[in-house]
Coordinates of C-alpha atoms in Angstrom, one line a residue:
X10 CA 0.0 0.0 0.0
X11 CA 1.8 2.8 -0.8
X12 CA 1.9 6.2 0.8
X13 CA 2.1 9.6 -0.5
X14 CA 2.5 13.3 0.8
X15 CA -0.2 14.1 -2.2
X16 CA -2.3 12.7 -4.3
X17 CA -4.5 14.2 -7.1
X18 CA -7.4 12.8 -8.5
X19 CA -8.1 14.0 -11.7
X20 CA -6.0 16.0 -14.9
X21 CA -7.8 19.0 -15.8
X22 CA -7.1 21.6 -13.5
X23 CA -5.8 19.3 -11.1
X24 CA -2.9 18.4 -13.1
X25 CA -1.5 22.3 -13.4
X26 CA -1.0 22.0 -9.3
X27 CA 2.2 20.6 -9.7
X28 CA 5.2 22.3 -10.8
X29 CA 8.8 22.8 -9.8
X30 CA 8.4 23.6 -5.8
X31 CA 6.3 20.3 -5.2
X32 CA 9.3 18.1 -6.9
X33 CA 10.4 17.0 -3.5
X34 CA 6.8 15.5 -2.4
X35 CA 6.0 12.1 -3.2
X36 CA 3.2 12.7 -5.6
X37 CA 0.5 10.4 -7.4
X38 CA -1.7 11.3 -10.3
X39 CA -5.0 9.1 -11.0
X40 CA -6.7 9.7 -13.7
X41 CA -9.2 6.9 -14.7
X42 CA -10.0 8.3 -18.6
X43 CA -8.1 11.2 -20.7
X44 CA -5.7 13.2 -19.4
X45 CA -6.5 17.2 -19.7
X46 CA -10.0 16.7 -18.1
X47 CA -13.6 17.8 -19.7
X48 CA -12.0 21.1 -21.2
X49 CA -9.7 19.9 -23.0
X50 CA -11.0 16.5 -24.8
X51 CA -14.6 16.6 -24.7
X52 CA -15.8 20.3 -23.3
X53 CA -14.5 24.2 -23.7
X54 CA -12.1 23.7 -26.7
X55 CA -12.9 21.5 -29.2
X56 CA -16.7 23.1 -28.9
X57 CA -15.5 26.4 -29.8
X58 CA -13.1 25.2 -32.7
X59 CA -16.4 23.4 -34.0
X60 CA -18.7 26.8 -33.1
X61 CA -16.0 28.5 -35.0
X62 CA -16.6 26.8 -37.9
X63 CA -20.0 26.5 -37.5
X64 CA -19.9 30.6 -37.3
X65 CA -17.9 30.4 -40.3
X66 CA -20.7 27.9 -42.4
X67 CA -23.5 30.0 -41.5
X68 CA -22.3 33.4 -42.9
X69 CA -24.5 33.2 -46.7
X70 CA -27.5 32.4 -44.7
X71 CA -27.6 36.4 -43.2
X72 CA -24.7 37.5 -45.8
X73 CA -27.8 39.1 -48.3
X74 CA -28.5 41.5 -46.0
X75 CA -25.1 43.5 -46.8
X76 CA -25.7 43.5 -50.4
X77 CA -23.7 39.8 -50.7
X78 CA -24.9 37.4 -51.9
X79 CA -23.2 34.3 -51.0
X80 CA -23.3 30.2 -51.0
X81 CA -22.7 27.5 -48.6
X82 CA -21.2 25.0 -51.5
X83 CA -20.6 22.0 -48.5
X84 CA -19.3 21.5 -45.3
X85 CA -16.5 18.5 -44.9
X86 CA -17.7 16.9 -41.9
X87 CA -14.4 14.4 -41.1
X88 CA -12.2 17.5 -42.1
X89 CA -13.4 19.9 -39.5
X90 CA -13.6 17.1 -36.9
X91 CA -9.5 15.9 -38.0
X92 CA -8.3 19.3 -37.4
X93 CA -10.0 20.0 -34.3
X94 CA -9.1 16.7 -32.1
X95 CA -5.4 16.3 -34.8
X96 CA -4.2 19.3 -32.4
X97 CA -6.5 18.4 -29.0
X98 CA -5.6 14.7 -28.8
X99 CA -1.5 15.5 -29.3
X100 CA -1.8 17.6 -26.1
X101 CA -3.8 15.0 -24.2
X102 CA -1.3 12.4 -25.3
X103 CA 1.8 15.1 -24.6
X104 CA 0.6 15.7 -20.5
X105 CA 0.4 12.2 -19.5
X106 CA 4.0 11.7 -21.4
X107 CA 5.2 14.3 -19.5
X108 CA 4.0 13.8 -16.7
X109 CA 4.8 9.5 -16.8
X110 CA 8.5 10.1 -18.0
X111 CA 9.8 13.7 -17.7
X112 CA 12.7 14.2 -15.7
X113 CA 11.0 17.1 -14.2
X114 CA 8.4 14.4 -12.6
X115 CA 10.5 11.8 -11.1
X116 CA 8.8 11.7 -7.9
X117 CA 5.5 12.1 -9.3
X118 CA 3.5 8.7 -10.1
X119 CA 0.7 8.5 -12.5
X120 CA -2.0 6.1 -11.7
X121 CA -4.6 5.5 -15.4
X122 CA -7.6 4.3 -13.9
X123 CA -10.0 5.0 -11.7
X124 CA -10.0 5.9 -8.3
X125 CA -12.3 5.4 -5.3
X126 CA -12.6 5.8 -1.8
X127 CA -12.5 2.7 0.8
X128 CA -11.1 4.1 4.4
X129 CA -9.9 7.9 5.5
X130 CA -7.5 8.7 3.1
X131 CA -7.5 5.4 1.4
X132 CA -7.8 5.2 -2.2
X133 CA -8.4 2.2 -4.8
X134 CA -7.6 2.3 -8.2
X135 CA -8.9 -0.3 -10.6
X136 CA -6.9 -0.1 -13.8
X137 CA -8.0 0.2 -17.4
X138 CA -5.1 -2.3 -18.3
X139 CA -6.8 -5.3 -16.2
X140 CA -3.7 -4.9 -13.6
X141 CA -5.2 -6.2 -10.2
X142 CA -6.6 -3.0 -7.9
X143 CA -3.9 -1.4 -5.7
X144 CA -4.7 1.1 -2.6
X145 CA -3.3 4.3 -2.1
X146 CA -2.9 6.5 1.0
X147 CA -1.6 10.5 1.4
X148 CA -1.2 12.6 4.3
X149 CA -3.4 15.3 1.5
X150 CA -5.5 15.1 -1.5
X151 CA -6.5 17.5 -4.0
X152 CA -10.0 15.7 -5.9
X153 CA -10.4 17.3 -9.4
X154 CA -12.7 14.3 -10.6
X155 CA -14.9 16.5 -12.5
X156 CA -18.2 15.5 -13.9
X157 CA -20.3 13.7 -16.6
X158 CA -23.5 14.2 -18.5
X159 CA -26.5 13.4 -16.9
X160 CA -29.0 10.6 -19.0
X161 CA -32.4 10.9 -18.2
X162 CA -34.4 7.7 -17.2
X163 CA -36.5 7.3 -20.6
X164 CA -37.5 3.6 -21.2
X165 CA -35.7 2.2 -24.2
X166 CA -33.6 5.4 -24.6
X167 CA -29.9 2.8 -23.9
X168 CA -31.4 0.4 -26.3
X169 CA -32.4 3.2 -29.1
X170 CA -28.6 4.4 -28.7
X171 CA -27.9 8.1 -28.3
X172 CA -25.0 10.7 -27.6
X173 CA -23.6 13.1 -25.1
X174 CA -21.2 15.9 -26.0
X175 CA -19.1 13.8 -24.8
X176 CA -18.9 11.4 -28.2
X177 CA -21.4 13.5 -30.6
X178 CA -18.0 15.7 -31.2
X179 CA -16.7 12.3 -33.2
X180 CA -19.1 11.4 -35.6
X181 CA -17.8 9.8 -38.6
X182 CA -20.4 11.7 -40.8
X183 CA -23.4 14.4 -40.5
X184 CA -26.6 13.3 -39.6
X185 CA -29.5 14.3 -41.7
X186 CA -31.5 15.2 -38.9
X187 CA -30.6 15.6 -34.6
X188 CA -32.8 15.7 -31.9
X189 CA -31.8 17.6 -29.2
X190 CA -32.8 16.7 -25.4
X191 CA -32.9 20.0 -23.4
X192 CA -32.9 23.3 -22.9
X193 CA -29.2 24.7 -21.5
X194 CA -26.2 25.8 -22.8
X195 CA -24.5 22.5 -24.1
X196 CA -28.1 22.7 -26.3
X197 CA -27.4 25.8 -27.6
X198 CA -24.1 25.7 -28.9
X199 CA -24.7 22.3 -30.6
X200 CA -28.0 23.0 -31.4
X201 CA -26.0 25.7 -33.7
X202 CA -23.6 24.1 -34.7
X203 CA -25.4 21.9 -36.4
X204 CA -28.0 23.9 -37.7
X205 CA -25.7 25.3 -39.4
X206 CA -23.5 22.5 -41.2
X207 CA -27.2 21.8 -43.0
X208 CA -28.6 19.0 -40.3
X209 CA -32.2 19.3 -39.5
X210 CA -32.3 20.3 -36.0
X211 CA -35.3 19.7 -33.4
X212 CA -35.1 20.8 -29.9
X213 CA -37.2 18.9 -27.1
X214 CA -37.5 21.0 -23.9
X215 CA -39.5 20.1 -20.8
X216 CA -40.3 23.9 -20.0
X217 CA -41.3 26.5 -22.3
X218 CA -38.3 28.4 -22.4
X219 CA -34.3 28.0 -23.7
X220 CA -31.6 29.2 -21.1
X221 CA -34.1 29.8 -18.3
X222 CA -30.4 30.0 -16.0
X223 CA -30.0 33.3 -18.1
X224 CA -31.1 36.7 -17.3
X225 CA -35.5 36.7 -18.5
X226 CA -35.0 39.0 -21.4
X227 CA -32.0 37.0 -22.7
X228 CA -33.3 33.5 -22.3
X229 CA -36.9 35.3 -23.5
X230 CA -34.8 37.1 -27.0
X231 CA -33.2 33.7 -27.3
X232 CA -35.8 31.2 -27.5
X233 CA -37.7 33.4 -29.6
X234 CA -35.0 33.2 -32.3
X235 CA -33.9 29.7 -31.5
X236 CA -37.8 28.7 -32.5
X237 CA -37.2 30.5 -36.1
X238 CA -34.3 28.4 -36.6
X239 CA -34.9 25.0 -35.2
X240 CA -37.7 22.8 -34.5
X241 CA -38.5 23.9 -31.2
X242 CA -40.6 21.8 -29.3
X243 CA -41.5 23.6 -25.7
X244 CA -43.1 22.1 -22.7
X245 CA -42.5 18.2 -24.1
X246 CA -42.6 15.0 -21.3
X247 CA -40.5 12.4 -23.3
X248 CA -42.4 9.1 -22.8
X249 CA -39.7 6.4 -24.4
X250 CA -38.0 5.7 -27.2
X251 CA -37.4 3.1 -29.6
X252 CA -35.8 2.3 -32.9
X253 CA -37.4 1.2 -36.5
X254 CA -35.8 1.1 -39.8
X255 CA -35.9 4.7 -40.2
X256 CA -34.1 5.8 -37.4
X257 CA -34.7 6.3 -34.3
X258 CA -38.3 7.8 -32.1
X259 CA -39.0 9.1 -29.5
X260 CA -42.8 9.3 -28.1
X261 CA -43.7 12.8 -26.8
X262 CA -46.1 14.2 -24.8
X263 CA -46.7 18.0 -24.7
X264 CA -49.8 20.7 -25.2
X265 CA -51.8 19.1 -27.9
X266 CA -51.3 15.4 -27.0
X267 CA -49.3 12.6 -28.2
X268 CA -46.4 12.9 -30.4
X269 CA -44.4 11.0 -32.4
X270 CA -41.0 12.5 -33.2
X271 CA -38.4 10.4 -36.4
X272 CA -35.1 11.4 -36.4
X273 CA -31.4 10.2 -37.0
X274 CA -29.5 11.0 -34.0
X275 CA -30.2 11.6 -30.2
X276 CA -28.1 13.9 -28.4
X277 CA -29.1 14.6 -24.6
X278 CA -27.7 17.6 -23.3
X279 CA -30.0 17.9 -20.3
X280 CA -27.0 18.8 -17.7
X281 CA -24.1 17.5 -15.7
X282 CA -23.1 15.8 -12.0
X283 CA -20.3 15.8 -10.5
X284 CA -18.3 13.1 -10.2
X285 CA -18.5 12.5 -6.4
X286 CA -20.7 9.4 -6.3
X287 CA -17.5 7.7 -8.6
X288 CA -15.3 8.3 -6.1
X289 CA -17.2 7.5 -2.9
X290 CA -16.1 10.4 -1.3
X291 CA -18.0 9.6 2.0
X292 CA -16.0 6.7 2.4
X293 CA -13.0 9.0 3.3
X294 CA -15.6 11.4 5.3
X295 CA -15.7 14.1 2.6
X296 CA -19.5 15.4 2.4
X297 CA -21.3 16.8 -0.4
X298 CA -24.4 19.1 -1.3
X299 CA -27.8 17.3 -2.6
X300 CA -26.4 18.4 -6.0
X301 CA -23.6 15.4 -5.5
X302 CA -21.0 18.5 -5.4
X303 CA -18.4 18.2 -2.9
X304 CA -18.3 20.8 0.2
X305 CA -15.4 22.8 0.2
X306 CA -14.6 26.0 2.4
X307 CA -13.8 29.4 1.1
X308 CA -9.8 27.7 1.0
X309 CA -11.1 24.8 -0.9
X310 CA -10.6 22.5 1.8
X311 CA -13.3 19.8 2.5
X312 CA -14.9 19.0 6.2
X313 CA -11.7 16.8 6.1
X314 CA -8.8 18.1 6.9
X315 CA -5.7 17.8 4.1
X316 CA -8.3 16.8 1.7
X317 CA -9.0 20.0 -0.9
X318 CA -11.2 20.1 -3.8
X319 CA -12.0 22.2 -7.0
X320 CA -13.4 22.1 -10.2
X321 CA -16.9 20.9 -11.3
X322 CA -17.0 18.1 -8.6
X323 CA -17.0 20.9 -6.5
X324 CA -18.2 24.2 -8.3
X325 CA -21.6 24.7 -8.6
X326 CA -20.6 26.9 -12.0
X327 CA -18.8 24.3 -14.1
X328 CA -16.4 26.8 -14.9
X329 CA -13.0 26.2 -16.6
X330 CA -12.2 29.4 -16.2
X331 CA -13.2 29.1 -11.8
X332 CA -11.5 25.8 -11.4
X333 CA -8.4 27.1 -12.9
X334 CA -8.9 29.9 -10.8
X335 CA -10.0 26.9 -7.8
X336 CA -6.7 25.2 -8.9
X337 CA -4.4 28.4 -8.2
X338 CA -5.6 28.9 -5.0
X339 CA -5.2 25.1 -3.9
X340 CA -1.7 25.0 -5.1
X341 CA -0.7 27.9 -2.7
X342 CA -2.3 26.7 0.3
X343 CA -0.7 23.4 -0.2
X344 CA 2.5 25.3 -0.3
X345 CA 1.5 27.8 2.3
X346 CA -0.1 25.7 4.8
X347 CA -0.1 28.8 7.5
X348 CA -0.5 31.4 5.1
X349 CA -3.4 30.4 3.0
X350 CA -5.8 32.1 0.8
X351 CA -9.5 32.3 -0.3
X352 CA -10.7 31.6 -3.6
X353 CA -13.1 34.6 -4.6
X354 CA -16.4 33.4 -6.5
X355 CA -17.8 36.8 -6.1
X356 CA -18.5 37.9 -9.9
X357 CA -17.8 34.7 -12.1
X358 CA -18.9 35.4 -15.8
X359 CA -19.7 33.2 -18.3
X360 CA -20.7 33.0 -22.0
X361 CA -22.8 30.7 -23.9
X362 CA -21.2 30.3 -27.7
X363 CA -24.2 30.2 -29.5
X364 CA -26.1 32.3 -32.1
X365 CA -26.2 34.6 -31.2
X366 CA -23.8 35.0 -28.3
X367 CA -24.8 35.1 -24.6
X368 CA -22.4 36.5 -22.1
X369 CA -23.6 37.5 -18.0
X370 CA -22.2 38.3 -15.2
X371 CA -23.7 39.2 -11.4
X372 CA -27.5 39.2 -10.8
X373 CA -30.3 38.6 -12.9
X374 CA -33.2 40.4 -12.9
X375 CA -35.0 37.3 -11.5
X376 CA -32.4 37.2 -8.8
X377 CA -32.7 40.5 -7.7
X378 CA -36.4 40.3 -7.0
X379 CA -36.1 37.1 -5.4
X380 CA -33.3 38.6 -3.2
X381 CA -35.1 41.8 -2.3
X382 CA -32.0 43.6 -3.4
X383 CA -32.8 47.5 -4.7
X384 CA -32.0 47.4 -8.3
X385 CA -32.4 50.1 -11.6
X386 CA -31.9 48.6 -15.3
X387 CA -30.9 49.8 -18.4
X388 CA -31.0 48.1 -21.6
X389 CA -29.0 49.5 -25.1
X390 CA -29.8 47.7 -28.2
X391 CA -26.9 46.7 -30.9
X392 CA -29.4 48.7 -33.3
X393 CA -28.7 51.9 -31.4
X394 CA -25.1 52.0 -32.1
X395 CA -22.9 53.1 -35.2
X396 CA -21.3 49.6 -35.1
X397 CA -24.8 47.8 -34.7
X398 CA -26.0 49.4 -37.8
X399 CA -22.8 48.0 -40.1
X400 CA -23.9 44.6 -38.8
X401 CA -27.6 44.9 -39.1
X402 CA -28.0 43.5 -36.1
X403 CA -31.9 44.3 -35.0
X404 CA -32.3 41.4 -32.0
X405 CA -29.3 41.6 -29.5
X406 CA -28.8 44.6 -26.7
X407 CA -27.1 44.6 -23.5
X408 CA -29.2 45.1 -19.8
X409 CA -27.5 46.3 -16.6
X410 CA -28.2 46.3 -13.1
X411 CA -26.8 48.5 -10.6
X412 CA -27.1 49.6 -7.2
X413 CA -29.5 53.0 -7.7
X414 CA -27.6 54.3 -4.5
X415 CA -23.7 53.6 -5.5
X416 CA -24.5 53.2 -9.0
X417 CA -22.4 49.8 -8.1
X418 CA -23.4 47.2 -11.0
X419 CA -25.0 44.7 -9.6
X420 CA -25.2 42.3 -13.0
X421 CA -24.5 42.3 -16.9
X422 CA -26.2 40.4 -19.3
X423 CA -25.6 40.6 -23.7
X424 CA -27.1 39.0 -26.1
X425 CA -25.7 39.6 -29.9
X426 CA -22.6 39.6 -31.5
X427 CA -19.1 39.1 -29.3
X428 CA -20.9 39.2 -26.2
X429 CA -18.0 37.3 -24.2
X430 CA -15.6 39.8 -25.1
X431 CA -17.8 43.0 -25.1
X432 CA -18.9 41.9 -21.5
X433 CA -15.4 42.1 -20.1
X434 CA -14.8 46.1 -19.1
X435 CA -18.2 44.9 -17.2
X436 CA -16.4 42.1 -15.0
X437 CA -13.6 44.4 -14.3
X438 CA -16.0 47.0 -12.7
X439 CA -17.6 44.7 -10.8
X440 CA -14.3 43.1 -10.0
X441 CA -12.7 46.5 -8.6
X442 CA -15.8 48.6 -7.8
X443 CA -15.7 50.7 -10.3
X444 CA -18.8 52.4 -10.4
X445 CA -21.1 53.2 -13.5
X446 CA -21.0 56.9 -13.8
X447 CA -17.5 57.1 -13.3
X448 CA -17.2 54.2 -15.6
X449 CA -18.6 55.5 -18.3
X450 CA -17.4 59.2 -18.1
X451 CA -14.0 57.9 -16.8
X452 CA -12.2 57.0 -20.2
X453 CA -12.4 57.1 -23.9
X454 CA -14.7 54.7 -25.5
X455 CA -13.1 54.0 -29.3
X456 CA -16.0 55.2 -32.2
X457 CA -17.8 53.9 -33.7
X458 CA -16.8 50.2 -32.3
X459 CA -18.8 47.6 -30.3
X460 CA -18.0 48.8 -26.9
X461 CA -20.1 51.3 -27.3
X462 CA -23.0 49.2 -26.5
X463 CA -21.5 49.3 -23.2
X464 CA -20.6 53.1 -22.8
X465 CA -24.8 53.7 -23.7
X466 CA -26.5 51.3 -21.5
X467 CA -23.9 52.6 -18.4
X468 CA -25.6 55.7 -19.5
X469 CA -29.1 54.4 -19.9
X470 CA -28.6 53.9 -16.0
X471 CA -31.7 55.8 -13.9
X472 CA -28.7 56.9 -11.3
X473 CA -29.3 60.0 -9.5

């Protein structure tokens, strides 16, 4: 049985822990599938390299509106998906080479299988190779498991066959139609994707509303124009599923009755859970919210002590962008034991890479209500700037909430073109309490470019 000073569980943002002040610890990796974690292989990157592309495909279908008329002549399916995974899977394949052989890792051990908990700090690791199980103990642990897609519990769904995004990325050709399960972001961005390389795409939702985590306007603007472009089918119970020569079916229920719904391909996107329940973390005394995310404190250390955890088995936002940050903050309190730090989860944006783009920040307008917090709003359209007209955009705007008192912002939410980089100087006021008037007054804002939108609705604020 052997014994380490620290073991990590998981290489996403787990595996950036370790560099050259940790070379004296005795160190184990376990990683039980790829190494790099969701982001890398099956989550934030290759998405975006195929919404890229997808942005790229769908340009003739809005292109007549400038006076250009173009045409979408084809879309090379196994070409897009080569070059996207021909540079991701190099760098999977690179960080567990480094980290298995590298001089700089001679007291680090990597474990490739999977980990689970059987005593306090005890650890058993069944191996993908067939090897027989061995146990491992640490005086710490860092668990960076991550998560999965959820499956929902439809009767013959396994037997029909479907996908997550975690395989629908490798398809070996285009369906000629999709069907969509759900209503969130991984929905969206597929959903667009696509839409846009020519499949047929329906949408099954349980509610009546896409993006119902986003701000009400935003998730409101957005299903509106997701229902012009897909087969949008709101406030749907899906009863089973089954296959016939055709493809496959699924057996609806929704407003007017019974439904019966043909299509190629299956993709549920309903969510994810962390991976908690995998690792057994209560064997080792770890606890965990109802949500199956681990409980950490504001150091990212569990109710047991020496035992730290971060990332989507832990996060609440799914972030790669918060467990990186998650990551940073376990690293120096492993190497600053009585000088450690707090991870701050106070304004944590995000961005769904759709079309069009949703970027948010802070409170909703829901939110605020629910909270009883004082709020004023502004909204600015992208049709009410100089740069809004050269892209004819007519459906995206930007909505602020702020403190009417301070004139603190209290949330951000866009919907339209390069919201998750227009959004930014919006973060950084939040971030450093910079205020809206003086935001807005404070500094140049270049004409006539996007950030505009932002310099308008900061002075579409009802402030005093």
């Amino acid at each position: 049985m052997p014994h380490y000073d620290l073991v990590i569980v998981g290489t996403g943002s787990g595996n950036s822990i370790l560099d050259p002040r940790f070379a004296d610890l005795k160190t184990a990796i376990v990683e039980k599938g790829t190494f790099g974690g969701t982001c890398l292989n099956v989550g934030c990157i290759p998405t975006k390299m195929f919404v890229y592309a997808a942005d790229v495909a769908a340009t003739p279908s809005h292109s007549s509106r400038y006076g250009v008329d173009e045409e979408l002549k084809g879309v090379r399916w196994p070409e897009i998906r080569d070059r996207i995974f021909g540079r991701i899977d190099p760098i999977a394949a690179g960080g567990a080479e480094y980290r298995k052989n590298h001089e700089d890792n001679q007291n680090v051990d990597v474990y490739q299988g999977e980990g689970r908990f059987t005593g306090m700090k005890e650890l058993r690791v069944s191996f993908t190779d067939g090897r027989p199980d061995e146990v491992l103990t640490a005086d710490r642990f860092v668990l960076a498991a991550g998560g999965r897609p959820v499956v929902p519990d439809v009767p013959g769904l396994a037997e029909t066959g479907f996908h997550t995004s975690d395989t629908i990325m490798r398809l070996d050709a285009l369906p000629r139609r999709i069907t969509i399960l759900g209503g969130g972001y991984i929905a969206a961005e597929f959903a667009h994707v696509f839409a846009s390389f020519g499949v047929d795409v329906t949408v099954v939702l349980r509610s009546g509303a896409m993006l119902r985590g986003e701000d009400e306007d935003v998730s409101a603007r957005f299903t509106e124009l997701a229902a012009e472009r897909f087969d949008l089918r709101r406030d749907r119970k899906i009863l089973r599923a089954h296959r016939e020569a055709t493809g496959a079916v699924l057996e609806l229920e929704g407003p007017q009755g019974a439904e019966t719904l043909g299509t190629d391909l299956i993709l549920v996107a309903i969510g994810r859970t962390p991976n908690s329940d995998v690792l057994d973390v209560a064997a080792t005394g770890v606890t965990t919210k109802a949500s199956g995310h681990v409980i950490v404190d504001d150091h990212q250390e569990t109710v047991v002590p020496g035992i730290y955890a971060l990332g989507d088995l832990s996060s609440p936002y799914e972030l790669k962008h918060v467990a990186n940050h998650e990551s940073r903050v376990v690293q120096h309190n492993l190497l600053h034991p009585d000088d450690r730090i707090e991870a701050d989860h106070r304004f944590v944006p995000h961005a769904i890479f759709t079309s069009p783009q949703i970027a948010s920040v802070g409170l909703t307008e829901q939110d605020a209500r629910a909270r009883g917090v004082s709020y004023v709003v502004s909204k600015q359209d992208y049709a009410g700037i100089a740069y809004g007209w050269a892209m004819e955009d007519t459906t995206g705007f930007a909505k602020l909430l702020a403190d009417p008192a301070t004139g603190q912002l209290l949330g951000a939410h866009i919907i339209g073109p390069q919201a998750s980089s227009v959004i930014q100087p919006l973060i950084q006021a939040m971030s450093f309490g910079l205020d809206a008037r003086t935001m807005a007054r404070g500094q140049y804002w270049i004409h006539p470019a996007m950030p505009e939108l932002i310099e308008n609705a900061l002075l579409n604020l009802p402030l005093g």
